Short mmCIF file of C-alpha atoms in Angstrom, two decimals:
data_model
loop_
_atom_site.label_atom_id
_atom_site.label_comp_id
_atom_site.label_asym_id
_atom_site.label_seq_id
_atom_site.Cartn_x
_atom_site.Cartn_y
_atom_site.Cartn_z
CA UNK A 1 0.00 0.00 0.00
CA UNK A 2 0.87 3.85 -0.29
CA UNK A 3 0.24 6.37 2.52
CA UNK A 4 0.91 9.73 1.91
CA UNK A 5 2.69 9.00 -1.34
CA UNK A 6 5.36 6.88 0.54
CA UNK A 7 5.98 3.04 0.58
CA UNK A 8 4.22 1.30 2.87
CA UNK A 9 3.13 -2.01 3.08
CA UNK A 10 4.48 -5.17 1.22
CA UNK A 11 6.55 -4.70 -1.00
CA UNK A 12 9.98 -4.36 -3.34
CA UNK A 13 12.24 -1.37 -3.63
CA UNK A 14 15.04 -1.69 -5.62
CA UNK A 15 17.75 0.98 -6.17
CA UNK A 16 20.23 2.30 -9.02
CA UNK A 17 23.10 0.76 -7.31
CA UNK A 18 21.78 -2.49 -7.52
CA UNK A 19 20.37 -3.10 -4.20
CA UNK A 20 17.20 -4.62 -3.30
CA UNK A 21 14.90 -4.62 -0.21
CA UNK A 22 11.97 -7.14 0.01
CA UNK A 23 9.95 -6.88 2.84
CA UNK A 24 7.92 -4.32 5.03
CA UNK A 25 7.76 -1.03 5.04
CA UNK A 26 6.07 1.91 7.67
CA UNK A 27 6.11 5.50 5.98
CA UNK A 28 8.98 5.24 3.34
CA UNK A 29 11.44 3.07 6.01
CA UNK A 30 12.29 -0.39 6.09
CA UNK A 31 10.24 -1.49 9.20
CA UNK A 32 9.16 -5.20 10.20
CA UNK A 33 10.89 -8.04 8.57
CA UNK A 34 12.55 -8.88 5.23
CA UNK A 35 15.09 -9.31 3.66
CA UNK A 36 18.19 -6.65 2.07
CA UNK A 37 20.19 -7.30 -1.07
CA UNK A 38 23.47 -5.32 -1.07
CA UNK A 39 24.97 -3.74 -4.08
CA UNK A 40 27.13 -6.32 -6.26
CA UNK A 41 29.63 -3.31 -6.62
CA UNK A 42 33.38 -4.62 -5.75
CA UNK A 43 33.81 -1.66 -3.01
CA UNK A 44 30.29 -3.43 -1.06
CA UNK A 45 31.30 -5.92 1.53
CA UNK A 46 28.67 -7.25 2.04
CA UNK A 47 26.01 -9.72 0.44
CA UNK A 48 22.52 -9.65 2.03
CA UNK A 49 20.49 -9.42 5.41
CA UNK A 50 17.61 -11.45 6.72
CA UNK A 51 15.67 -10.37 9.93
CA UNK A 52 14.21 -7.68 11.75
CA UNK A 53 14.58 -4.09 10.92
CA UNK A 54 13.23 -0.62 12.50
CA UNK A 55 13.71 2.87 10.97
CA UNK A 56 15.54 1.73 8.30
CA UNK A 57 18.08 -0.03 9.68
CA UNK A 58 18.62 -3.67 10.92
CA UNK A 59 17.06 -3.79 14.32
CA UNK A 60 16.31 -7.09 16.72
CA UNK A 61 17.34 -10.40 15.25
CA UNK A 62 19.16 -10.97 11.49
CA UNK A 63 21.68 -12.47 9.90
CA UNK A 64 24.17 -10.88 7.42
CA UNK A 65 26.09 -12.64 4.96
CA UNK A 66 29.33 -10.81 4.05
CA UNK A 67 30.74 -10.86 0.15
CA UNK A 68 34.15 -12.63 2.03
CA UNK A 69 32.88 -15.20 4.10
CA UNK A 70 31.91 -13.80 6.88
CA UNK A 71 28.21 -14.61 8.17
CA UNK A 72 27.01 -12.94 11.70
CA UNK A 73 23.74 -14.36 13.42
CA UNK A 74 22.28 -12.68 16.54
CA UNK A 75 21.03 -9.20 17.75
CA UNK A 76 20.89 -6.13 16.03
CA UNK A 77 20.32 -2.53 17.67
CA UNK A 78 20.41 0.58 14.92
CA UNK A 79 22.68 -1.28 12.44
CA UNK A 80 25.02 -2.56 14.65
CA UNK A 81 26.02 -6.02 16.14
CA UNK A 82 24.43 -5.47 19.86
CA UNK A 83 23.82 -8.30 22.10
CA UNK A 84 24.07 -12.00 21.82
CA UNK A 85 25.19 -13.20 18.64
CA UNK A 86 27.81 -15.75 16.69
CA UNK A 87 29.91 -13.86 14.09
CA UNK A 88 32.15 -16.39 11.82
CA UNK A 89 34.38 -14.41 10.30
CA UNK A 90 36.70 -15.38 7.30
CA UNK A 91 40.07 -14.67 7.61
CA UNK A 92 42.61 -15.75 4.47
CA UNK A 93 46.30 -16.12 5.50
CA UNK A 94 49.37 -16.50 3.23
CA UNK A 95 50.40 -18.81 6.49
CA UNK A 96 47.44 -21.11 6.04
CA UNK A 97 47.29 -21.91 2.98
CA UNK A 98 44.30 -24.67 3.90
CA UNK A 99 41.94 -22.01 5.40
CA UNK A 100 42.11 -20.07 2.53
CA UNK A 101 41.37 -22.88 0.46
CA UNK A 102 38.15 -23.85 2.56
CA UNK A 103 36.98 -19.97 2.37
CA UNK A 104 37.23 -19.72 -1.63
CA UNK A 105 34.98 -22.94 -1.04
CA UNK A 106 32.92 -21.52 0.63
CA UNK A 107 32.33 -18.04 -1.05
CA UNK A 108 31.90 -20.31 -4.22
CA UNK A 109 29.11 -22.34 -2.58
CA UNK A 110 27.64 -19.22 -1.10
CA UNK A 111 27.86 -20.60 2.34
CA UNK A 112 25.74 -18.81 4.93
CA UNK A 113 23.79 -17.37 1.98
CA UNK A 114 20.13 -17.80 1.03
CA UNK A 115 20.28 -15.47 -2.86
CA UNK A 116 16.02 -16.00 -2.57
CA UNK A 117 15.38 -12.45 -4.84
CA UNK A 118 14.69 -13.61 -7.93
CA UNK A 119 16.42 -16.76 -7.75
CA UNK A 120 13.83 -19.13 -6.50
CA UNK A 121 10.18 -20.33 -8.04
CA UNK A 122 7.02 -19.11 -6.33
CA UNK A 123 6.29 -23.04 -5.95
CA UNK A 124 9.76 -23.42 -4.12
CA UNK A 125 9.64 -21.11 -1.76
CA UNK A 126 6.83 -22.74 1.28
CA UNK A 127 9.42 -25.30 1.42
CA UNK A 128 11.95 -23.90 3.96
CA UNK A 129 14.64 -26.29 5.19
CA UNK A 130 15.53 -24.77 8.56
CA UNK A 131 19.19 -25.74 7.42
CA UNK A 132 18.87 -23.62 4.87
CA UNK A 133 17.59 -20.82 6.63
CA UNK A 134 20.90 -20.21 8.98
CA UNK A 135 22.98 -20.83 5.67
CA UNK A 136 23.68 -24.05 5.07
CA UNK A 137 26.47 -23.63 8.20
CA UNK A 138 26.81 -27.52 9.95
CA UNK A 139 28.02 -26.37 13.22
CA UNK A 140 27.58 -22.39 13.90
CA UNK A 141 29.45 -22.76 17.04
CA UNK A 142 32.72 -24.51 15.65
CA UNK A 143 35.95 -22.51 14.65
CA UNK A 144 37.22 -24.48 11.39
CA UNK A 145 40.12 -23.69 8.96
CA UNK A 146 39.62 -20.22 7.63
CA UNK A 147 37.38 -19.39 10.29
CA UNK A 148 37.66 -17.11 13.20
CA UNK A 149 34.45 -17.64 15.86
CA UNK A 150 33.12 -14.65 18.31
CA UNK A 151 30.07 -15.85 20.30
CA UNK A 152 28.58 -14.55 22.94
CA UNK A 153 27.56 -10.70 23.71
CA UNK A 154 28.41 -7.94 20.95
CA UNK A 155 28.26 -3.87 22.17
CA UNK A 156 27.90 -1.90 19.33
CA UNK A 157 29.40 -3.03 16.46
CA UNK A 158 32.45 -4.54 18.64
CA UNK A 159 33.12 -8.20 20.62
CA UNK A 160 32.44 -7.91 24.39
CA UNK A 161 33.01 -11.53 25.29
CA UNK A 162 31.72 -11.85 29.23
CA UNK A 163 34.29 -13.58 32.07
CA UNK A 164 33.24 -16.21 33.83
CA UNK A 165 31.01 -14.58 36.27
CA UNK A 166 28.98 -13.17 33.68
CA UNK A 167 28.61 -15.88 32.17
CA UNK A 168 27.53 -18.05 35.37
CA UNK A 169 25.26 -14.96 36.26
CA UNK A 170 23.65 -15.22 32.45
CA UNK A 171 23.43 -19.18 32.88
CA UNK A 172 21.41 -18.64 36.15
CA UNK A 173 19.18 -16.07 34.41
CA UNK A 174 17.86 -17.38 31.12
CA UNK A 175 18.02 -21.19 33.47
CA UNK A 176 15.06 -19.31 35.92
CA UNK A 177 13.20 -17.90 32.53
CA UNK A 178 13.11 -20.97 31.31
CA UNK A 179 11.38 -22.66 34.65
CA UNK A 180 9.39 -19.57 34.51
CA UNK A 181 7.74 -20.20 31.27
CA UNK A 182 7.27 -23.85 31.71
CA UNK A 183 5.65 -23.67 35.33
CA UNK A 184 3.39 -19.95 34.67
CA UNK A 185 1.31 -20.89 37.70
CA UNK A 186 3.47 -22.70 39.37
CA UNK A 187 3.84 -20.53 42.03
CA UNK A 188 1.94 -16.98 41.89
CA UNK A 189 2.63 -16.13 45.35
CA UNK A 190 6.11 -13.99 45.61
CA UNK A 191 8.68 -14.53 48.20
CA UNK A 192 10.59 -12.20 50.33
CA UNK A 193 13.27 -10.61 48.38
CA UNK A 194 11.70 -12.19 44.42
CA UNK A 195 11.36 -9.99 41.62
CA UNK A 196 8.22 -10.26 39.46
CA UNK A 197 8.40 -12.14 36.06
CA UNK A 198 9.52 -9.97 33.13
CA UNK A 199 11.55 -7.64 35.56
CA UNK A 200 14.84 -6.52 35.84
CA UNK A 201 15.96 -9.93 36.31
CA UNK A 202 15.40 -10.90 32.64
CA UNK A 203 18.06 -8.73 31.75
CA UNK A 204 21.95 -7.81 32.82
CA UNK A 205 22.06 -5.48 35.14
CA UNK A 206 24.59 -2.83 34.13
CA UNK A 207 27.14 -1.95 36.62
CA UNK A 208 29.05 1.37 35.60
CA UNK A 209 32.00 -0.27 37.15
CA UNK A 210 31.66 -3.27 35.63
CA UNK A 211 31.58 -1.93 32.25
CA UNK A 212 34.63 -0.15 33.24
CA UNK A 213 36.96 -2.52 33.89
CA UNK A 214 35.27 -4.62 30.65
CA UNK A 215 36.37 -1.96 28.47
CA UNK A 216 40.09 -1.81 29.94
CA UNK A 217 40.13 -5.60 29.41
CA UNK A 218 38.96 -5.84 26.44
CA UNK A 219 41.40 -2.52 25.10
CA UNK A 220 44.27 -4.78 26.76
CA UNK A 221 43.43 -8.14 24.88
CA UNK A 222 42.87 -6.51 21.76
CA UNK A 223 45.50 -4.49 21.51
CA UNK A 224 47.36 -7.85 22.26
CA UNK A 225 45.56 -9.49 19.46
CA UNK A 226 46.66 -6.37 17.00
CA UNK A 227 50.50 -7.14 18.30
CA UNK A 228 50.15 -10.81 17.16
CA UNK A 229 48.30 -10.29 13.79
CA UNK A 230 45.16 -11.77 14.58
CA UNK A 231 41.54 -11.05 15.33
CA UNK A 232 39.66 -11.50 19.21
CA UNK A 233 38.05 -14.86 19.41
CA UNK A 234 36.08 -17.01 21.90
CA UNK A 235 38.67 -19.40 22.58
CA UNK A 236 40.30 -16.55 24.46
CA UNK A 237 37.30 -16.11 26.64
CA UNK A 238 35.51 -17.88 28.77
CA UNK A 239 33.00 -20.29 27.03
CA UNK A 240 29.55 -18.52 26.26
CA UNK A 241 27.40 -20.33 24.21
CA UNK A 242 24.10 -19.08 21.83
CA UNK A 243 21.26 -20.65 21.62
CA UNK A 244 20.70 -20.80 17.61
CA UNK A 245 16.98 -21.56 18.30
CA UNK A 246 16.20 -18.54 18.89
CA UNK A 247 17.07 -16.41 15.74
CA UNK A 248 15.80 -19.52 13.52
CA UNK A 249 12.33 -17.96 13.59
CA UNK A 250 13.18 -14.50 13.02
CA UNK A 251 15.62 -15.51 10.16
CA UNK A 252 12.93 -17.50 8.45
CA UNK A 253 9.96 -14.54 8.93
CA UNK A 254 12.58 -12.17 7.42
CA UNK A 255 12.71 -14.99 4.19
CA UNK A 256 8.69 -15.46 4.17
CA UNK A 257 8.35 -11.89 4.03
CA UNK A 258 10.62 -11.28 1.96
CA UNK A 259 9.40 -14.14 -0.88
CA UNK A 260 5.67 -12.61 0.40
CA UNK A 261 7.14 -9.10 -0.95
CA UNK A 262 8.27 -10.35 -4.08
CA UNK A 263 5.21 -12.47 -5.11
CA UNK A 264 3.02 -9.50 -4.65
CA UNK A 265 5.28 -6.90 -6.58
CA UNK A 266 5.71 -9.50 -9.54
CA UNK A 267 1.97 -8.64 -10.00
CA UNK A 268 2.18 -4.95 -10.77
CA UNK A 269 4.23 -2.66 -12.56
CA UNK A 270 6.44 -0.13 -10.43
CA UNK A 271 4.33 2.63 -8.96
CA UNK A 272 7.31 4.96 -8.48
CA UNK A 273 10.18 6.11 -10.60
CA UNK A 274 13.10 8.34 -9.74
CA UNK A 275 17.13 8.41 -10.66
CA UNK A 276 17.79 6.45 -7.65
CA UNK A 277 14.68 4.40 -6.28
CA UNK A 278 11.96 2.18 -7.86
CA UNK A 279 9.05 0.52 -5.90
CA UNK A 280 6.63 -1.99 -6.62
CA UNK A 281 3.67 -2.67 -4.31
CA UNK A 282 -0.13 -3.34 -4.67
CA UNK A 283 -2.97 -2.49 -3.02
CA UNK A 284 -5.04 -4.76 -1.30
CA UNK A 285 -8.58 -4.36 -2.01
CA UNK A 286 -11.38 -5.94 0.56
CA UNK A 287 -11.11 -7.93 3.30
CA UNK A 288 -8.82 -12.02 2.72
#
């Protein structure tokens, strides 16, 4: 649909440059799910985007697939890697020659990479192999040849690995969510001293002084990692697993909305022409 003669609805916008969006939109931004097709110029790192977005920008859960390699699944706050996430990043070395063998493999088989605009039948496209969905990856948390692995909490746009009490106080806290919302009633009294479901418990409390002496560590290790030519990864942290399932369904509503968008535009011709922007949407007329 149009609203005040700007996008909004379903639909496809694709640029001059060569990019594509698929997905929702809310007054002219990219709001709600779908997915983003970068420009195939050589300067664009990166590939595409499935997930969430608000404003224009990727917002909640996604996963980008980098030109390189490089795939990062997780949380998203105004464009920028922000909570709990795995980032695989593909790093080629003149040293290993066997990594960079695996990583031409796997930029040849698109690994990580979905290519769904225009690539796939309308027929095709209800059949979603969950597989699929997070990229064809085997084992998301495994650091192979070529491969560099940072799970665990992002802070925008940068690694911010916890230490071992953080990680034992995030353990204890998504462990008492998840007895939460498999025993609702089990208890509606509260005790002395308990917070209320959906408080401040389901989420890390920030100490100022904490984040502190985070930042001093994590300027001291990197600035180690810089000395010895390499990038920060897990195995220098203590171990902080991410649980996959829960980006699966926010990957795969970015895809359904995305081949939703698509299906609809293919229908009718673009409704708006500039030098730089072309949209295709329809309107939906009565009630499904």
């Amino acid at each position: 649909m149009w609203w005040a003669g700007l996008p909004h609805g379903l639909g496809i916008g694709e640029y001059a440059s060569g990019a594509a969006f698929c997905g929702e939109w809310y007054l002219g931004d990219r709001t709600g799910s779908g997915m983003y097709f970068f420009a195939p110029h050589l300067d664009e790192p990166h590939e595409e985007y499935a997930g969430q977005w608000r404003n224009d920008l990727p917002h909640g859960i996604g996963k980008r697939v980098s030109k390189d390699g490089t795939v990062y699944i997780g949380n998203w706050r105004k464009g920028m890697k922000h909570g709990d996430g795995i980032h695989r990043i593909a790093k080629d070395s003149f040293f290993n020659p066997m990594g960079a063998a695996r990583n031409a493999l796997r930029r040849a088989r698109k690994e990580g990479a979905t290519g769904r605009f225009k690539k796939l039948e309308a027929k095709d496209k209800h059949e979603l192999d969950m597989n699929k969905v997070l990229g064809g990856i085997r084992d998301w948390h495994a650091e192979e040849a070529g491969i560099v692995l940072q799970e665990g909490r992002f802070a925008f746009d940068e690694f911010e690995p916890r230490d071992r009490n953080e990680c034992r106080e995030k353990k204890a806290r998504l462990k008492s969510m998840k007895e939460r919302s498999e025993n609702p009633h089990d208890d509606d009294t509260p005790r002395a001293g308990a917070k209320k479901p959906g408080g401040d418990d389901d989420e890390e409390v920030v100490n100022p002084k904490d984040v502190a002496k985070r930042k001093q560590r994590q300027q001291r290790l990197k600035q180690i990692a810089k000395s010895q030519g390499r990038i920060l990864s897990s195995k220098d942290f203590p171990l902080d697993e991410v649980e996959l399932e829960d980006f699966e369904v926010f990957v795969q509503s970015g895809m359904e909305t995305s081949d939703a968008a698509e299906m609809v535009a293919a229908k009718v011709d673009a409704k708006f022409h500039n030098v730089n922007f072309n949209f295709r949407v329809t309107k939906f007329e009565g009630t499904a």
